[in-house]
mmCIF file of C-alpha atoms in Angstrom:
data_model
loop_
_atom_site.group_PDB
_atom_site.id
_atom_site.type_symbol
_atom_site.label_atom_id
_atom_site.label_comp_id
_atom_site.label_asym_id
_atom_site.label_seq_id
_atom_site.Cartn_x
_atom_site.Cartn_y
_atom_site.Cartn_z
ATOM 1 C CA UNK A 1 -28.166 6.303 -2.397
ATOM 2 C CA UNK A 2 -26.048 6.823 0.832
ATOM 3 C CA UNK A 3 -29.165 8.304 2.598
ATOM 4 C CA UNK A 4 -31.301 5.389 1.928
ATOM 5 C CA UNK A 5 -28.639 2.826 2.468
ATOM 6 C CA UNK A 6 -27.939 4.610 6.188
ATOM 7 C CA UNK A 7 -32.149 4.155 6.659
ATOM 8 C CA UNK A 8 -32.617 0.528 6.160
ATOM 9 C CA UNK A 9 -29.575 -0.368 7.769
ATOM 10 C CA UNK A 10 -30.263 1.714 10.713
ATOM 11 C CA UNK A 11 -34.061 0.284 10.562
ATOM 12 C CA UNK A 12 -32.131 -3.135 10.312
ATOM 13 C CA UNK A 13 -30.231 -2.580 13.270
ATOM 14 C CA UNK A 14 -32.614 -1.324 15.793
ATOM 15 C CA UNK A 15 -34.954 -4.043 14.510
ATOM 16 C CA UNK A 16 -32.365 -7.145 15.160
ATOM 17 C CA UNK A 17 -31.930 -4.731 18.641
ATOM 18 C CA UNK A 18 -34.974 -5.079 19.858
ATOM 19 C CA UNK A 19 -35.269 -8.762 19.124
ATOM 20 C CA UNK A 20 -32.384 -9.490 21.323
ATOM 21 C CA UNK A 21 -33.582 -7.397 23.690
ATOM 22 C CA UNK A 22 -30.468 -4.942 23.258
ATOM 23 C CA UNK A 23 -30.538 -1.193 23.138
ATOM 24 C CA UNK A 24 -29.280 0.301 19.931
ATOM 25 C CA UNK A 25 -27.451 2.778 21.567
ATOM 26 C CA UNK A 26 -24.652 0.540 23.078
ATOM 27 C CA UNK A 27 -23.602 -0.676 19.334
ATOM 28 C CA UNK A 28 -21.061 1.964 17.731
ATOM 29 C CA UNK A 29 -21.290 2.321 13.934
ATOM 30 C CA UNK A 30 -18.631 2.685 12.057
ATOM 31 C CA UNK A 31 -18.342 3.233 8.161
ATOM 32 C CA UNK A 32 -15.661 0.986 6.462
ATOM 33 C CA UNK A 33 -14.610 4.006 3.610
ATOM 34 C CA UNK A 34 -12.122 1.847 2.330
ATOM 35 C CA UNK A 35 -12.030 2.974 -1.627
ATOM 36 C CA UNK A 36 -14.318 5.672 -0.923
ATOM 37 C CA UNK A 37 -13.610 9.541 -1.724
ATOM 38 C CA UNK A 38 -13.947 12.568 1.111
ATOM 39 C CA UNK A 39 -17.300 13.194 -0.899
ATOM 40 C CA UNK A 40 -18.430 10.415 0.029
ATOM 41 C CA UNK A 41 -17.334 10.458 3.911
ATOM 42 C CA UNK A 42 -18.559 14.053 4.165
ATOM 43 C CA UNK A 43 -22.289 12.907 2.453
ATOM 44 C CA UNK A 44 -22.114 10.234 5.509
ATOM 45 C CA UNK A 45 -21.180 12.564 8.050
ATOM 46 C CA UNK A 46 -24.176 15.161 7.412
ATOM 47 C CA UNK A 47 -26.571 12.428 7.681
ATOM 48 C CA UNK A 48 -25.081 11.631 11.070
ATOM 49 C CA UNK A 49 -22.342 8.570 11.267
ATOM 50 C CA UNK A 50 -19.355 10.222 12.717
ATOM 51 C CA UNK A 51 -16.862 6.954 12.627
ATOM 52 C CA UNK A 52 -14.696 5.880 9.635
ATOM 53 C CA UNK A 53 -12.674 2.805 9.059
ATOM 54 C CA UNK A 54 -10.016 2.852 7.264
ATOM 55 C CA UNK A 55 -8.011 -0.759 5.951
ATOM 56 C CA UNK A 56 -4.666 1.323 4.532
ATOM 57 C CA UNK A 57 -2.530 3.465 6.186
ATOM 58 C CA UNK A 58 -1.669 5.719 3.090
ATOM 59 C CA UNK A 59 -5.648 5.986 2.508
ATOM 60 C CA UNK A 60 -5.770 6.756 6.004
ATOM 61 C CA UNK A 61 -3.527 9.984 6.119
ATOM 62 C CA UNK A 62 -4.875 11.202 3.049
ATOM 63 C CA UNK A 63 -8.558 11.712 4.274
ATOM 64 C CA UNK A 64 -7.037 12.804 7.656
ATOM 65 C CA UNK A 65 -5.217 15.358 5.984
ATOM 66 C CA UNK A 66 -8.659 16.385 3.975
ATOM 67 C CA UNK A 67 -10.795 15.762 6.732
ATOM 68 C CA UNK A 68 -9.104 16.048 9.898
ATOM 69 C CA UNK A 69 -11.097 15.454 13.291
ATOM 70 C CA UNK A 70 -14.045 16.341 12.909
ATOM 71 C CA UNK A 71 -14.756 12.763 12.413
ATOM 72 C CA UNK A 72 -13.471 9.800 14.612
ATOM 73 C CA UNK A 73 -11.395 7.805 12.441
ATOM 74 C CA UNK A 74 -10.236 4.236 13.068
ATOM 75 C CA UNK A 75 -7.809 1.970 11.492
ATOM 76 C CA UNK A 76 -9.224 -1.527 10.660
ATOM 77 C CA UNK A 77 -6.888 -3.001 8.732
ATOM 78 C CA UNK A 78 -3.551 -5.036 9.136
ATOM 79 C CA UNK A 79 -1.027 -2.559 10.347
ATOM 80 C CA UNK A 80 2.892 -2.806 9.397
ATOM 81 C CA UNK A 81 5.278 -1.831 11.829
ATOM 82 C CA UNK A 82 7.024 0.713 9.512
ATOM 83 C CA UNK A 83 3.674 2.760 9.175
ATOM 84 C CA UNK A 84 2.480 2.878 13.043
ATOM 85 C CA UNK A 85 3.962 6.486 13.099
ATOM 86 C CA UNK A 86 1.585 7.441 10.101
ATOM 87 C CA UNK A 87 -1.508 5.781 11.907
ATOM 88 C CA UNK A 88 -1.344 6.696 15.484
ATOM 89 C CA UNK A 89 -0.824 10.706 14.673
ATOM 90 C CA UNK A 90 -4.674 10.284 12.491
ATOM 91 C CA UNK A 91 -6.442 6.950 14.535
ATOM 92 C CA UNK A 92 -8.750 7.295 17.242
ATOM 93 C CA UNK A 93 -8.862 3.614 17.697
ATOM 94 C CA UNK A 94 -6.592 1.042 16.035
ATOM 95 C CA UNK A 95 -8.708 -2.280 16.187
ATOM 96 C CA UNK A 96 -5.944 -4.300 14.231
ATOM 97 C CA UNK A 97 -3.523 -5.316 16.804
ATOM 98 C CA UNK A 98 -2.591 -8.526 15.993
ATOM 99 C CA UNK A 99 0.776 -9.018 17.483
ATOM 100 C CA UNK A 100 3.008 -8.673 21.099
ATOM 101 C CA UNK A 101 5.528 -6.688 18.449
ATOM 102 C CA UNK A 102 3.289 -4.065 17.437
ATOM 103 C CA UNK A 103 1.480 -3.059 20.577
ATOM 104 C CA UNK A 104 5.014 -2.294 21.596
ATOM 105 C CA UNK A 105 5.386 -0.204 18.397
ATOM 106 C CA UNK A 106 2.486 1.464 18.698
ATOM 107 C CA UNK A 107 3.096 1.869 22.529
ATOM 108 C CA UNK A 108 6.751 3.846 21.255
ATOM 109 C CA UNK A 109 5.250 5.494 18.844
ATOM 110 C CA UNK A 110 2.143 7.027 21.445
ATOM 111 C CA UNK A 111 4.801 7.821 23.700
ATOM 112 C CA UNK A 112 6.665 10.252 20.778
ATOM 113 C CA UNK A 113 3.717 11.933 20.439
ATOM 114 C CA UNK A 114 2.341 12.029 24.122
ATOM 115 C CA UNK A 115 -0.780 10.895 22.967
ATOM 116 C CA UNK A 116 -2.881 7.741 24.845
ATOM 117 C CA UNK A 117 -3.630 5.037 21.991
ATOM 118 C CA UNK A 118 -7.323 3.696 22.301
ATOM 119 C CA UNK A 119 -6.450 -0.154 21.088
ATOM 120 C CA UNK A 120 -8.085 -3.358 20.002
ATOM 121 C CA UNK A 121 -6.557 -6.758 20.147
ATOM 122 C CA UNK A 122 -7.507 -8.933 16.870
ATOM 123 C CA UNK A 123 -7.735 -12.474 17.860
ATOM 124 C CA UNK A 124 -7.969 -15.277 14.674
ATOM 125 C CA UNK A 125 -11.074 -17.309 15.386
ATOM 126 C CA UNK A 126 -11.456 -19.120 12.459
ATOM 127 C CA UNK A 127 -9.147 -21.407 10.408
ATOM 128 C CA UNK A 128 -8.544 -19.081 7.293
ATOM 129 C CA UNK A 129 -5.314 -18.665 6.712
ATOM 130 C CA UNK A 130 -5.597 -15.118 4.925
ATOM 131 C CA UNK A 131 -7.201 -14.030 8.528
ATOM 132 C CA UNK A 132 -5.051 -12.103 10.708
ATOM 133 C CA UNK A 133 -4.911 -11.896 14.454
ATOM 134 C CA UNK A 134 -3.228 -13.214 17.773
ATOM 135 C CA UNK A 135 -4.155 -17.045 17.683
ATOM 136 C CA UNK A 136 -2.245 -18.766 21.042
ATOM 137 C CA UNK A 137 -3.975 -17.561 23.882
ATOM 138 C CA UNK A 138 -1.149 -17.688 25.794
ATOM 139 C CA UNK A 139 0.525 -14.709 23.727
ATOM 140 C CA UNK A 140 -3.182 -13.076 23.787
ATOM 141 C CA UNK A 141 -3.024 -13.003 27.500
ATOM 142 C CA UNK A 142 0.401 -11.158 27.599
ATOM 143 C CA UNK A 143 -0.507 -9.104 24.726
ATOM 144 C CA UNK A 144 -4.239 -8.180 26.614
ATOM 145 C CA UNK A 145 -1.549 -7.942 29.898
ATOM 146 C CA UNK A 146 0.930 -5.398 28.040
ATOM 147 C CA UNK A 147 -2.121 -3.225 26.787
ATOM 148 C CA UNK A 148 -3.913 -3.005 30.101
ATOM 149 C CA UNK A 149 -0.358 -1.649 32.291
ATOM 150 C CA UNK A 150 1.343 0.171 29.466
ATOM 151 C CA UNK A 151 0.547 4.243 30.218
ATOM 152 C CA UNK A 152 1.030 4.956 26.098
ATOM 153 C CA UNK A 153 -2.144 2.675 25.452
ATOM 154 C CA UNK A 154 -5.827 2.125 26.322
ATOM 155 C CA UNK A 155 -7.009 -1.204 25.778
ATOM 156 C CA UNK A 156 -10.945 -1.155 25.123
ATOM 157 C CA UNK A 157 -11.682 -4.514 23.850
ATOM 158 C CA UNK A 158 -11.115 -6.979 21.471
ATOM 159 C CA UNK A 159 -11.919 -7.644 17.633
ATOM 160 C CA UNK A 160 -12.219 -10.035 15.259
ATOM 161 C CA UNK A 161 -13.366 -11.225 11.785
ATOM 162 C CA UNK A 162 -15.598 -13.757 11.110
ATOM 163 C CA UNK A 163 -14.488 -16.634 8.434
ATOM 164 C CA UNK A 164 -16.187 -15.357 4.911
ATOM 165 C CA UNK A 165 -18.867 -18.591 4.234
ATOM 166 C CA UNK A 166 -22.512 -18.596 4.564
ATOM 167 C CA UNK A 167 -22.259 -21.321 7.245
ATOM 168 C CA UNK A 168 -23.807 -19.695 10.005
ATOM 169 C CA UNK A 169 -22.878 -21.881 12.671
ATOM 170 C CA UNK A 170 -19.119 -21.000 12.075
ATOM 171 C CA UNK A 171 -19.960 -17.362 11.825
ATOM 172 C CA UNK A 172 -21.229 -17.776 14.907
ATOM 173 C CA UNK A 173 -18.984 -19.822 16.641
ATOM 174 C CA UNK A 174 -16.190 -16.845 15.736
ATOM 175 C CA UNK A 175 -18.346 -14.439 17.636
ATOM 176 C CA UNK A 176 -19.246 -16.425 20.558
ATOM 177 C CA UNK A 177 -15.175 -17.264 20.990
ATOM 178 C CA UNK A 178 -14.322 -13.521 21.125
ATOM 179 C CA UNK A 179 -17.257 -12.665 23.398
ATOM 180 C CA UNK A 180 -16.259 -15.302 26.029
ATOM 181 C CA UNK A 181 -12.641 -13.824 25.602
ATOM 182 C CA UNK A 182 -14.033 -11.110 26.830
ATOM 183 C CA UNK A 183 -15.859 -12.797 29.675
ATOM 184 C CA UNK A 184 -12.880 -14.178 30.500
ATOM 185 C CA UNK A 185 -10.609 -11.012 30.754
ATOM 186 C CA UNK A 186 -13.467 -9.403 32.617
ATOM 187 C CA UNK A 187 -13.801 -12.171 35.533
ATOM 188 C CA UNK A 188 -9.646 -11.826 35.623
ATOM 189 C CA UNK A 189 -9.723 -8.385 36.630
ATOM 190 C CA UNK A 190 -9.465 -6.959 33.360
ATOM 191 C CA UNK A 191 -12.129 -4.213 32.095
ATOM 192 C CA UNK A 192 -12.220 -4.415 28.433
ATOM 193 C CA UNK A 193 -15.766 -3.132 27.239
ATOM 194 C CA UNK A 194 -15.750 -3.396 23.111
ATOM 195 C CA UNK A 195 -16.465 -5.990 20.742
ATOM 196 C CA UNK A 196 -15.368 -5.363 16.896
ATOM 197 C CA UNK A 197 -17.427 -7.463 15.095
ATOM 198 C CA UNK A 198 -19.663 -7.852 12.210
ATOM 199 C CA UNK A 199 -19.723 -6.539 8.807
ATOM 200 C CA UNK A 200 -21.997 -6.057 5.933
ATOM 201 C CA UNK A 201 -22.719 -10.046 5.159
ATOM 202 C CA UNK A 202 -22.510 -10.844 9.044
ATOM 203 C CA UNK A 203 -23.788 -7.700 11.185
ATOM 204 C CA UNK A 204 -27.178 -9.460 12.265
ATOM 205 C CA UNK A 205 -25.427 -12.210 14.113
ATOM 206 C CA UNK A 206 -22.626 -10.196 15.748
ATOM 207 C CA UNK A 207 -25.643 -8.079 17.160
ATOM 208 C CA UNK A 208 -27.178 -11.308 18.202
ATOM 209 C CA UNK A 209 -23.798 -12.171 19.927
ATOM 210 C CA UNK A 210 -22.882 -8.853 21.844
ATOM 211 C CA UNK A 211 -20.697 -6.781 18.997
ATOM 212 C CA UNK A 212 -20.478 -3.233 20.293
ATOM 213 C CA UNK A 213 -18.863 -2.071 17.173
ATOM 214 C CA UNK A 214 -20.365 -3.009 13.704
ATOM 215 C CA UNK A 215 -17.436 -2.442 10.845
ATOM 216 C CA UNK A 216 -20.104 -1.610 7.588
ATOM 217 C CA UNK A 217 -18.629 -0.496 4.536
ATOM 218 C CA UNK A 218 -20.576 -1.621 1.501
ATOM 219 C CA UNK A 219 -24.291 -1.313 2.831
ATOM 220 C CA UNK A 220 -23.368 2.225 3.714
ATOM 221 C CA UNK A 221 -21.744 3.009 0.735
ATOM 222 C CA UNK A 222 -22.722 0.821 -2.226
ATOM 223 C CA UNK A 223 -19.855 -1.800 -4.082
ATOM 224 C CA UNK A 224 -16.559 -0.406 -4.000
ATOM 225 C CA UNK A 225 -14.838 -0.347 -7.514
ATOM 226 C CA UNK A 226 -11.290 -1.693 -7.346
#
């Protein structure tokens, strides 16, 4: 099931690519394994994706501890303070950083273990209140600021997550505000080159709207059983 699911979305992919006139090769997949064993990551891996999100810290340093790196593992989900020590010894790339507070953490934290952490800043662009993410773009700009001159962390981009409705136009309109972020940063001197965006019920659209990083759990992997 995972080999065919991996086909026709990659077919989907390269096909929404090419009519947007982007290369597939500048969009990074990554498999949301959330609720998913090691069998299931390892089945993955030997039919090529080599990045796995993971929503839960705990979850997180379990597979690490299976896996280890042989695959690049990032953290996707909303990260507590108390459990940055747990994440940044296992994450390639936290996307989740949603607060001034925690890049500071996670900056401490890097430091302890003289390791550069590869960050994202999550930015709310939508009105849900379950949504996480830096909202007043006044605290995004000294958060983005913080990232880009702090020697513990490499800023690479942004992320966000699109409000769950099959409205379109405000799916959209969430992906077009974090790519003009972007834009923005980038004309102020400020090199950020990823986009986390899109998932399973929204990946065609982030494409459409520049993602570089497509978050995909349950077209990879099937439902998840809770």
């Amino acid at each position: 099931m995972i080999a065919e699911n991996i086909r026709v979305l990659t077919a989907n992919i390269e096909r929404k690519c090419r009519q947007v006139n982007r290369n597939p090769s500048e969009i990074k997949l990554v498999a949301v394994s959330k609720n998913f064993g090691v069998d299931d990551i390892n089945s993955a891996y030997d039919l090529g994706i080599t990045d796995f999100g993971e929503n839960r810290a705990q979850e997180l340093i379990s597979k690490f501890e299976q896996i280890g790196n042989k695959v690049t593992w990032h953290f996707i989900g909303h990260l507590q303070k108390n459990k940055v020590k747990y994440v940044v010894r296992c994450a390639d790339l936290i996307h989740s950083v949603d607060s001034l507070e925690l890049a500071q953490e996670i900056s401490k934290r890097a430091g302890i273990e003289n390791k550069v952490q590869k960050v994202l800043i999550q930015v709310k662009t939508s009105d849900e209140e379950t949504k996480s993410g830096i909202e007043d773009r006044v605290l995004l700009d000294y958060t983005v600021a913080f990232c880009v001159n702090n020697p513990n962390l490499e800023l690479l981009g942004l992320m966000t997550m699109a409000p769950l409705t099959d409205d379109q136009h405000k799916i959209r309109k969430s992906f077009i505000e974090l790519r003009e972020l972007k834009n923005k940063f980038s004309s102020s001197g400020f090199s950020l080159q990823e986009l986390s965006m899109g998932m399973t019920s929204d990946y065609e659209i982030a494409i459409e709207e520049g993602t570089t990083i497509l978050r995909i759990g349950s077209a990879i992997f099937g439902e998840r059983k809770y």
